[in-house]
mmCIF file of C-alpha atoms in Angstrom:
data_model
loop_
_atom_site.group_PDB
_atom_site.id
_atom_site.type_symbol
_atom_site.label_atom_id
_atom_site.label_comp_id
_atom_site.label_asym_id
_atom_site.label_seq_id
_atom_site.Cartn_x
_atom_site.Cartn_y
_atom_site.Cartn_z
ATOM 1 C CA MET A 1 43.508 101.776 16.516
ATOM 2 C CA PHE A 2 42.220 99.927 13.198
ATOM 3 C CA ASP A 3 39.912 102.990 12.155
ATOM 4 C CA ALA A 4 43.115 105.339 12.807
ATOM 5 C CA ILE A 5 44.980 103.307 10.518
ATOM 6 C CA ALA A 6 42.247 102.472 7.795
ATOM 7 C CA SER A 7 41.048 106.286 7.522
ATOM 8 C CA PHE A 8 41.712 108.674 4.740
ATOM 9 C CA PRO A 9 43.557 111.257 6.546
ATOM 10 C CA GLY A 10 45.773 108.358 8.054
ATOM 11 C CA LEU A 11 46.475 106.821 4.925
ATOM 12 C CA LEU A 12 47.307 110.420 3.356
ATOM 13 C CA ALA A 13 49.821 111.209 6.105
ATOM 14 C CA ALA A 14 50.985 107.637 5.328
ATOM 15 C CA ALA A 15 51.431 108.261 1.635
ATOM 16 C CA ARG A 16 53.354 111.321 1.999
ATOM 17 C CA ARG A 17 55.757 109.807 4.318
ATOM 18 C CA ALA A 18 56.290 106.587 2.251
ATOM 19 C CA VAL A 19 57.220 108.998 -0.665
ATOM 20 C CA ARG A 20 60.136 110.906 0.935
ATOM 21 C CA GLY A 21 63.011 110.200 -1.313
ATOM 22 C CA LYS A 22 61.107 108.281 -4.040
ATOM 23 C CA ARG A 23 59.092 110.943 -5.787
ATOM 24 C CA GLU A 24 60.857 109.993 -9.028
ATOM 25 C CA ARG A 25 60.128 106.204 -8.782
ATOM 26 C CA TRP A 26 57.771 105.331 -11.181
ATOM 27 C CA ASP A 27 55.233 103.319 -8.912
ATOM 28 C CA ALA A 28 55.330 106.226 -6.528
ATOM 29 C CA ALA A 29 54.813 108.605 -9.185
ATOM 30 C CA ALA A 30 51.852 106.680 -10.700
ATOM 31 C CA PHE A 31 50.385 106.226 -6.868
ATOM 32 C CA PHE A 32 50.462 110.320 -6.343
ATOM 33 C CA GLY A 33 49.183 110.597 -10.058
ATOM 34 C CA ARG A 34 45.750 109.261 -9.001
ATOM 35 C CA LEU A 35 46.192 109.941 -5.175
ATOM 36 C CA GLU A 36 42.821 110.480 -4.173
ATOM 37 C CA ARG A 37 41.530 107.044 -6.122
ATOM 38 C CA GLU A 38 44.054 105.115 -4.703
ATOM 39 C CA LEU A 39 43.331 106.444 -0.755
ATOM 40 C CA ILE A 40 39.874 105.637 -1.216
ATOM 41 C CA ARG A 41 40.590 102.330 -2.642
ATOM 42 C CA LEU A 42 42.781 101.250 0.072
ATOM 43 C CA THR A 43 40.371 103.014 2.693
ATOM 44 C CA ASP A 44 37.328 100.957 1.280
ATOM 45 C CA GLN A 45 39.294 97.683 1.037
ATOM 46 C CA LEU A 46 40.917 97.729 4.729
ATOM 47 C CA GLN A 47 37.459 98.973 6.192
ATOM 48 C CA ALA A 48 35.756 95.966 4.408
ATOM 49 C CA ASP A 49 38.664 93.460 5.185
ATOM 50 C CA THR A 50 39.295 92.629 1.510
ATOM 51 C CA TRP A 51 42.709 94.083 1.323
ATOM 52 C CA GLN A 52 45.531 91.631 0.539
ATOM 53 C CA PRO A 53 49.103 92.346 0.150
ATOM 54 C CA GLY A 54 50.616 92.126 -3.132
ATOM 55 C CA PRO A 55 53.715 90.237 -4.383
ATOM 56 C CA TYR A 56 57.316 91.648 -3.649
ATOM 57 C CA ARG A 57 59.930 92.539 -5.894
ATOM 58 C CA VAL A 58 63.486 91.098 -4.578
ATOM 59 C CA ILE A 59 66.754 92.335 -5.136
ATOM 60 C CA TRP A 60 70.276 91.253 -3.571
ATOM 61 C CA VAL A 61 72.500 93.659 -2.005
ATOM 62 C CA ARG A 62 76.034 92.872 -0.160
ATOM 63 C CA GLU A 63 76.428 95.626 2.516
ATOM 64 C CA PRO A 64 78.418 93.929 4.013
ATOM 65 C CA LYS A 65 77.354 90.212 3.175
ATOM 66 C CA LEU A 66 74.951 89.082 0.567
ATOM 67 C CA ARG A 67 71.272 89.918 1.700
ATOM 68 C CA GLN A 68 67.874 89.440 0.240
ATOM 69 C CA ILE A 69 65.917 92.600 0.070
ATOM 70 C CA SER A 70 62.330 92.429 -0.452
ATOM 71 C CA ILE A 71 60.193 95.736 -2.093
ATOM 72 C CA ALA A 72 56.484 95.577 -1.617
ATOM 73 C CA PRO A 73 54.117 97.554 -4.006
ATOM 74 C CA PHE A 74 54.080 101.065 -3.403
ATOM 75 C CA ALA A 75 50.359 100.727 -2.282
ATOM 76 C CA ASP A 76 51.600 98.420 0.227
ATOM 77 C CA ARG A 77 53.976 100.525 1.502
ATOM 78 C CA VAL A 78 51.450 103.152 2.416
ATOM 79 C CA VAL A 79 49.708 100.597 4.540
ATOM 80 C CA HIS A 80 52.822 99.751 6.054
ATOM 81 C CA GLN A 81 53.623 103.582 7.001
ATOM 82 C CA ALA A 82 49.920 103.692 8.221
ATOM 83 C CA ILE A 83 50.439 100.700 10.426
ATOM 84 C CA HIS A 84 53.760 101.752 11.919
ATOM 85 C CA ALA A 85 52.273 105.079 12.853
ATOM 86 C CA VAL A 86 49.572 103.867 15.006
ATOM 87 C CA VAL A 87 51.233 100.272 16.435
ATOM 88 C CA GLY A 88 54.766 100.914 16.796
ATOM 89 C CA PRO A 89 54.061 103.789 19.766
ATOM 90 C CA TYR A 90 52.022 101.386 21.270
ATOM 91 C CA LEU A 91 54.412 98.476 21.208
ATOM 92 C CA ALA A 92 57.205 100.992 22.247
ATOM 93 C CA ARG A 93 55.415 101.850 25.838
ATOM 94 C CA ARG A 94 56.297 98.037 26.706
ATOM 95 C CA TYR A 95 60.078 98.372 25.679
ATOM 96 C CA ILE A 96 62.947 98.571 28.124
ATOM 97 C CA ALA A 97 64.941 102.027 27.897
ATOM 98 C CA ASP A 98 67.952 100.063 26.810
ATOM 99 C CA THR A 99 66.731 99.017 23.246
ATOM 100 C CA TYR A 100 67.415 101.228 20.758
ATOM 101 C CA ALA A 101 66.546 100.531 17.096
ATOM 102 C CA SER A 102 63.644 101.939 14.789
ATOM 103 C CA LEU A 103 62.820 104.158 17.966
ATOM 104 C CA THR A 104 61.945 107.631 17.900
ATOM 105 C CA GLY A 105 64.517 109.346 20.183
ATOM 106 C CA ARG A 106 66.918 106.513 20.413
ATOM 107 C CA GLY A 107 68.770 104.962 17.475
ATOM 108 C CA GLN A 108 72.340 103.627 16.745
ATOM 109 C CA HIS A 109 74.516 106.656 18.139
ATOM 110 C CA ARG A 110 72.233 106.675 21.296
ATOM 111 C CA ALA A 111 72.965 102.960 21.530
ATOM 112 C CA ILE A 112 76.808 103.537 21.309
ATOM 113 C CA VAL A 113 77.146 106.191 23.901
ATOM 114 C CA ARG A 114 75.149 103.460 26.047
ATOM 115 C CA TYR A 115 77.615 100.825 25.425
ATOM 116 C CA GLU A 116 80.723 102.860 26.151
ATOM 117 C CA HIS A 117 78.766 104.089 29.371
ATOM 118 C CA PHE A 118 78.772 100.189 30.391
ATOM 119 C CA ARG A 119 82.024 99.517 28.763
ATOM 120 C CA ASP A 120 83.827 102.033 31.139
ATOM 121 C CA ARG A 121 82.103 100.285 34.125
ATOM 122 C CA HIS A 122 83.067 96.461 33.507
ATOM 123 C CA ALA A 123 85.655 94.326 32.773
ATOM 124 C CA TYR A 124 84.238 91.982 30.566
ATOM 125 C CA VAL A 125 81.163 92.104 27.640
ATOM 126 C CA LEU A 126 79.369 89.528 26.315
ATOM 127 C CA ARG A 127 78.690 90.528 22.377
ATOM 128 C CA ALA A 128 75.934 88.284 20.733
ATOM 129 C CA ASP A 129 74.192 88.303 17.325
ATOM 130 C CA LEU A 130 71.139 86.315 16.380
ATOM 131 C CA TRP A 131 71.979 83.727 13.742
ATOM 132 C CA CYS A 132 70.032 84.920 10.428
ATOM 133 C CA TYR A 133 67.196 86.884 12.483
ATOM 134 C CA PHE A 134 64.797 88.066 10.129
ATOM 135 C CA PRO A 135 64.387 84.847 8.485
ATOM 136 C CA SER A 136 64.438 82.764 11.730
ATOM 137 C CA ILE A 137 61.200 84.653 12.960
ATOM 138 C CA ASP A 138 58.616 82.175 13.589
ATOM 139 C CA HIS A 139 55.148 83.223 12.427
ATOM 140 C CA GLN A 140 53.083 81.364 15.023
ATOM 141 C CA ILE A 141 55.137 82.604 17.909
ATOM 142 C CA LEU A 142 55.109 86.229 16.819
ATOM 143 C CA GLN A 143 51.317 86.056 15.974
ATOM 144 C CA ALA A 144 50.792 84.973 19.471
ATOM 145 C CA ALA A 145 52.618 87.411 20.981
ATOM 146 C CA LEU A 146 50.982 90.005 18.978
ATOM 147 C CA ASP A 147 47.544 88.725 20.129
ATOM 148 C CA LYS A 148 48.342 88.950 23.681
ATOM 149 C CA THR A 149 49.898 92.495 23.036
ATOM 150 C CA LEU A 150 47.422 94.162 21.070
ATOM 151 C CA PRO A 151 44.015 95.318 21.932
ATOM 152 C CA CYS A 152 42.405 95.676 18.556
ATOM 153 C CA ALA A 153 41.375 92.221 16.846
ATOM 154 C CA ARG A 154 40.959 94.071 13.553
ATOM 155 C CA THR A 155 44.517 95.311 13.806
ATOM 156 C CA ARG A 156 45.913 91.812 14.760
ATOM 157 C CA ALA A 157 44.105 90.521 11.754
ATOM 158 C CA LEU A 158 45.560 92.944 9.239
ATOM 159 C CA LEU A 159 49.350 92.253 10.823
ATOM 160 C CA ALA A 160 48.553 88.443 10.354
ATOM 161 C CA LYS A 161 47.820 89.136 6.579
ATOM 162 C CA ILE A 162 51.019 90.915 6.200
ATOM 163 C CA ILE A 163 53.109 88.408 8.247
ATOM 164 C CA ALA A 164 51.072 85.603 6.169
ATOM 165 C CA GLY A 165 52.180 87.451 3.075
ATOM 166 C CA SER A 166 55.680 87.493 3.511
ATOM 167 C CA ASN A 167 57.758 85.986 0.692
ATOM 168 C CA ALA A 168 60.232 83.087 0.944
ATOM 169 C CA GLN A 169 63.433 84.075 2.934
ATOM 170 C CA THR A 170 66.795 82.231 3.196
ATOM 171 C CA ARG A 171 66.408 78.595 4.485
ATOM 172 C CA CYS A 172 67.508 77.879 8.337
ATOM 173 C CA ASP A 173 66.032 74.685 8.939
ATOM 174 C CA TRP A 174 67.250 74.321 12.507
ATOM 175 C CA TYR A 175 65.851 71.670 15.220
ATOM 176 C CA PHE A 176 64.747 72.618 18.682
ATOM 177 C CA PRO A 177 64.088 70.516 21.828
ATOM 178 C CA GLY A 178 60.794 68.782 21.161
ATOM 179 C CA ASP A 179 60.881 68.788 17.303
ATOM 180 C CA ASP A 180 60.294 65.655 15.159
ATOM 181 C CA LEU A 181 61.968 65.344 11.781
ATOM 182 C CA PHE A 182 59.400 67.409 10.132
ATOM 183 C CA THR A 183 59.080 70.502 12.525
ATOM 184 C CA PRO A 184 61.442 72.917 10.458
ATOM 185 C CA PHE A 185 59.495 72.079 7.516
ATOM 186 C CA GLU A 186 56.165 72.641 8.669
ATOM 187 C CA ARG A 187 56.377 75.748 10.564
ATOM 188 C CA ARG A 188 56.256 79.295 8.724
ATOM 189 C CA ARG A 189 59.082 81.866 9.439
ATOM 190 C CA GLY A 190 60.829 84.698 8.024
ATOM 191 C CA LEU A 191 59.837 88.215 7.751
ATOM 192 C CA PRO A 192 61.130 90.152 4.604
ATOM 193 C CA LEU A 193 63.531 92.536 4.983
ATOM 194 C CA GLY A 194 63.014 95.997 3.315
ATOM 195 C CA ASN A 195 59.478 96.234 5.257
ATOM 196 C CA LEU A 196 58.801 99.014 7.490
ATOM 197 C CA THR A 197 56.388 96.282 9.416
ATOM 198 C CA SER A 198 59.302 93.746 9.599
ATOM 199 C CA GLN A 199 61.727 96.361 11.179
ATOM 200 C CA MET A 200 58.933 97.082 13.965
ATOM 201 C CA LEU A 201 57.882 93.387 14.414
ATOM 202 C CA GLY A 202 61.474 92.227 14.300
ATOM 203 C CA ASN A 203 61.947 94.961 17.230
ATOM 204 C CA PHE A 204 58.925 93.839 19.088
ATOM 205 C CA PHE A 205 59.736 89.946 18.761
ATOM 206 C CA LEU A 206 62.592 90.381 21.149
ATOM 207 C CA ASP A 207 61.054 92.491 23.486
ATOM 208 C CA ARG A 208 60.321 89.576 25.976
ATOM 209 C CA PHE A 209 63.947 88.623 25.862
ATOM 210 C CA ASP A 210 64.808 92.086 26.655
ATOM 211 C CA HIS A 211 62.706 91.801 29.980
ATOM 212 C CA PHE A 212 64.389 88.166 30.481
ATOM 213 C CA VAL A 213 67.551 89.884 30.515
ATOM 214 C CA LYS A 214 66.674 92.809 32.646
ATOM 215 C CA GLU A 215 64.170 91.201 34.997
ATOM 216 C CA ARG A 216 65.080 87.534 35.497
ATOM 217 C CA LEU A 217 68.748 87.574 34.761
ATOM 218 C CA ARG A 218 69.067 91.034 36.648
ATOM 219 C CA VAL A 219 71.633 92.394 34.256
ATOM 220 C CA LYS A 220 72.613 95.902 34.844
ATOM 221 C CA GLY A 221 74.672 96.607 31.855
ATOM 222 C CA TYR A 222 72.532 95.564 28.852
ATOM 223 C CA VAL A 223 72.352 97.053 25.315
ATOM 224 C CA ARG A 224 70.271 95.835 22.265
ATOM 225 C CA TYR A 225 69.800 97.452 18.936
ATOM 226 C CA LEU A 226 67.710 95.136 16.666
ATOM 227 C CA ASP A 227 69.256 91.732 17.089
ATOM 228 C CA ASP A 228 72.921 92.912 17.930
ATOM 229 C CA PHE A 229 73.250 92.927 21.911
ATOM 230 C CA ALA A 230 75.681 93.086 24.782
ATOM 231 C CA LEU A 231 75.890 92.104 28.298
ATOM 232 C CA PHE A 232 78.469 93.585 30.629
ATOM 233 C CA ALA A 233 79.781 92.165 33.795
ATOM 234 C CA THR A 234 83.048 92.246 36.288
ATOM 235 C CA ARG A 235 83.535 88.581 35.860
ATOM 236 C CA ARG A 236 83.805 86.146 32.820
ATOM 237 C CA ASP A 237 82.269 83.317 34.488
ATOM 238 C CA THR A 238 79.151 85.304 35.124
ATOM 239 C CA LEU A 239 78.875 85.769 31.453
ATOM 240 C CA LEU A 240 79.552 82.344 30.556
ATOM 241 C CA ASP A 241 76.234 81.397 32.762
ATOM 242 C CA TRP A 242 74.016 84.302 31.256
ATOM 243 C CA GLN A 243 75.047 82.956 27.960
ATOM 244 C CA ARG A 244 73.598 79.659 28.367
ATOM 245 C CA GLN A 245 70.579 81.070 29.985
ATOM 246 C CA CYS A 246 69.865 83.154 26.980
ATOM 247 C CA GLU A 247 70.559 80.254 24.764
ATOM 248 C CA ASP A 248 67.725 78.391 26.505
ATOM 249 C CA PHE A 249 65.440 81.294 26.340
ATOM 250 C CA LEU A 250 66.113 82.026 22.730
ATOM 251 C CA ALA A 251 65.643 78.477 21.584
ATOM 252 C CA ARG A 252 62.146 78.659 23.118
ATOM 253 C CA ARG A 253 61.514 81.457 20.399
ATOM 254 C CA ARG A 254 63.023 79.343 17.921
ATOM 255 C CA LEU A 255 66.216 81.781 17.719
ATOM 256 C CA LYS A 256 69.981 81.105 17.698
ATOM 257 C CA LEU A 257 72.952 82.768 18.733
ATOM 258 C CA HIS A 258 75.318 83.415 15.779
ATOM 259 C CA PRO A 259 78.315 80.979 16.740
ATOM 260 C CA GLU A 260 80.821 83.244 15.517
ATOM 261 C CA LYS A 261 79.412 86.551 16.337
ATOM 262 C CA THR A 262 78.986 85.478 19.776
ATOM 263 C CA ARG A 263 81.919 85.944 21.920
ATOM 264 C CA ILE A 264 83.078 87.247 25.334
ATOM 265 C CA GLU A 265 85.525 90.316 25.111
ATOM 266 C CA ASP A 266 87.671 91.959 27.362
ATOM 267 C CA CYS A 267 86.473 95.869 27.753
ATOM 268 C CA THR A 268 89.873 97.281 27.616
ATOM 269 C CA ALA A 269 90.151 95.957 23.844
ATOM 270 C CA PRO A 270 88.657 98.024 20.922
ATOM 271 C CA THR A 271 85.593 96.389 19.349
ATOM 272 C CA LEU A 272 83.473 97.031 16.423
ATOM 273 C CA PHE A 273 79.968 97.773 17.277
ATOM 274 C CA LEU A 274 77.111 99.075 14.756
ATOM 275 C CA GLY A 275 79.772 100.090 12.298
ATOM 276 C CA TYR A 276 82.082 102.211 14.516
ATOM 277 C CA VAL A 277 85.240 100.810 15.947
ATOM 278 C CA LEU A 278 85.108 101.933 19.529
ATOM 279 C CA LEU A 279 88.431 102.446 21.090
ATOM 280 C CA PRO A 280 88.951 102.136 24.957
ATOM 281 C CA ASP A 281 90.287 105.965 25.543
ATOM 282 C CA GLY A 282 86.827 106.940 24.312
ATOM 283 C CA ARG A 283 87.826 107.714 20.429
ATOM 284 C CA ARG A 284 85.527 106.210 17.717
ATOM 285 C CA ARG A 285 86.602 105.234 14.268
ATOM 286 C CA LEU A 286 84.433 104.490 11.168
ATOM 287 C CA SER A 287 85.453 100.600 10.073
ATOM 288 C CA GLU A 288 87.335 100.050 6.872
ATOM 289 C CA ALA A 289 84.161 98.172 5.588
ATOM 290 C CA ASN A 290 81.667 101.172 6.223
ATOM 291 C CA VAL A 291 84.410 103.441 4.761
ATOM 292 C CA SER A 292 84.480 101.260 1.436
ATOM 293 C CA ARG A 293 80.773 101.320 1.216
ATOM 294 C CA ALA A 294 80.192 104.606 1.703
ATOM 295 C CA ALA A 295 82.963 105.510 -0.811
ATOM 296 C CA ASN A 296 81.273 103.491 -3.734
ATOM 297 C CA ARG A 297 77.682 104.845 -2.319
ATOM 298 C CA ILE A 298 79.177 108.652 -2.968
ATOM 299 C CA ARG A 299 80.656 107.600 -6.327
ATOM 300 C CA ALA A 300 77.273 106.148 -7.241
ATOM 301 C CA TRP A 301 75.238 109.131 -6.014
ATOM 302 C CA ARG A 302 77.688 111.768 -8.185
ATOM 303 C CA GLN A 303 77.446 109.595 -11.116
ATOM 304 C CA ALA A 304 73.659 109.702 -11.199
ATOM 305 C CA TRP A 305 73.954 113.579 -10.757
ATOM 306 C CA ARG A 306 76.128 113.746 -13.771
ATOM 307 C CA ASP A 307 74.032 111.296 -15.856
ATOM 308 C CA GLY A 308 71.024 113.540 -14.767
ATOM 309 C CA GLN A 309 69.231 110.987 -12.845
ATOM 310 C CA ARG A 310 69.345 112.654 -9.528
ATOM 311 C CA ASP A 311 69.319 116.443 -8.902
ATOM 312 C CA GLY A 312 71.930 118.393 -6.918
ATOM 313 C CA GLN A 313 69.690 118.609 -3.776
ATOM 314 C CA SER A 314 69.000 114.947 -3.506
ATOM 315 C CA VAL A 315 72.341 114.227 -3.584
ATOM 316 C CA ARG A 316 73.486 116.815 -0.931
ATOM 317 C CA GLN A 317 70.755 115.294 1.355
ATOM 318 C CA SER A 318 72.313 111.854 0.678
ATOM 319 C CA ILE A 319 75.792 112.948 1.364
ATOM 320 C CA GLY A 320 74.685 115.144 4.362
ATOM 321 C CA GLY A 321 72.936 111.739 5.990
ATOM 322 C CA TRP A 322 76.252 109.978 5.671
ATOM 323 C CA LEU A 323 78.230 112.883 7.199
ATOM 324 C CA ALA A 324 75.927 112.955 10.085
ATOM 325 C CA HIS A 325 76.912 109.206 10.454
ATOM 326 C CA ALA A 326 80.834 109.818 9.934
ATOM 327 C CA ARG A 327 80.874 113.021 12.005
ATOM 328 C CA PHE A 328 80.080 110.861 15.001
ATOM 329 C CA ALA A 329 83.370 109.253 14.664
ATOM 330 C CA ASP A 330 87.055 110.627 14.638
ATOM 331 C CA SER A 331 86.632 111.448 10.676
ATOM 332 C CA ARG A 332 87.318 115.138 10.169
ATOM 333 C CA GLY A 333 90.445 114.299 8.149
ATOM 334 C CA LEU A 334 88.389 111.764 5.995
ATOM 335 C CA CYS A 335 85.457 114.158 5.458
ATOM 336 C CA ARG A 336 88.056 117.395 4.479
ATOM 337 C CA ARG A 337 89.898 114.975 1.648
ATOM 338 C CA TRP A 338 86.572 113.611 0.050
ATOM 339 C CA PHE A 339 85.001 116.831 -0.045
ATOM 340 C CA ALA A 340 87.736 119.336 -0.215
ATOM 341 C CA ARG A 341 86.516 120.813 -3.733
ATOM 342 C CA GLY A 342 83.007 120.454 -3.242
ATOM 343 C CA TRP A 343 79.891 118.024 -2.948
ATOM 344 C CA PHE A 344 80.220 116.656 -6.517
ATOM 345 C CA ALA A 345 84.194 116.634 -7.007
ATOM 346 C CA ARG A 346 85.358 112.916 -7.317
ATOM 347 C CA GLN A 347 86.893 111.820 -3.978
ATOM 348 C CA ALA A 348 90.582 110.589 -3.202
#
């Protein structure tokens, strides 16, 4: 496993994946300007166990709430890609069928279709979200789970460096059963949003919870997309009991359900799930927040094209990606209105 990550061919393939859509950025251009030397350097450092993650650059975005995004040096992102290509498929073998985030062949749209499948067959749904999920992930618990799962000691040590090298995240100093006054301040926690490895490890950290729900609670209707999940049942009191048991299990992983986003809903009511408003008659709408953010992004892409900062092909690719997202909902009228005069005309 480690030799596949720390090989010249593996790192070369990882660099090509890491640079997609980023060739014009200075750090990617500098890395590719001396590509062979950089890859040899990374290979030598990894094989000698001297590689260390570099410092993060932090930006703040509001989509829809304020989030801290941590950007690793480009060379580190190449290492992350190499790890993900080898470790990601290995971890995915143990996942249940109804977890959908960051997995080839699954994804957001398949999660929504599965959600609608269960919704149409049950009376109630427990909608749950984890409170400050990525900042809450406990390093000690995560590393112990990796040690039990990954057979390659050098790969575990490499991931331990990345986990330990996480920068400071939003504080969430919560107390759990058995803690003393200092426990929340003594335990390291938090994975940086923006890392490919964080997405992989964030999905893995809830794998045991998935198996608890399916094998201990025996929930047939269950969908998880990263830290957003839903349990379906025909009785409300069944969901209340499951919620209590889920809270107890998650507390042992030092996680909390979000107090405002965790609720039991009637399956006949419209609901917002993964950016879409799902209607009980099978129709889907884009949420107002989703449309507003998309309008701002498209204006920014078009302005960057007018200013010469982006070429037309890259703008078309970005807009095409959003259209693939939008067309999963009933959005033909909106798309006709925005693009009636072409890719680069100002939308209404």
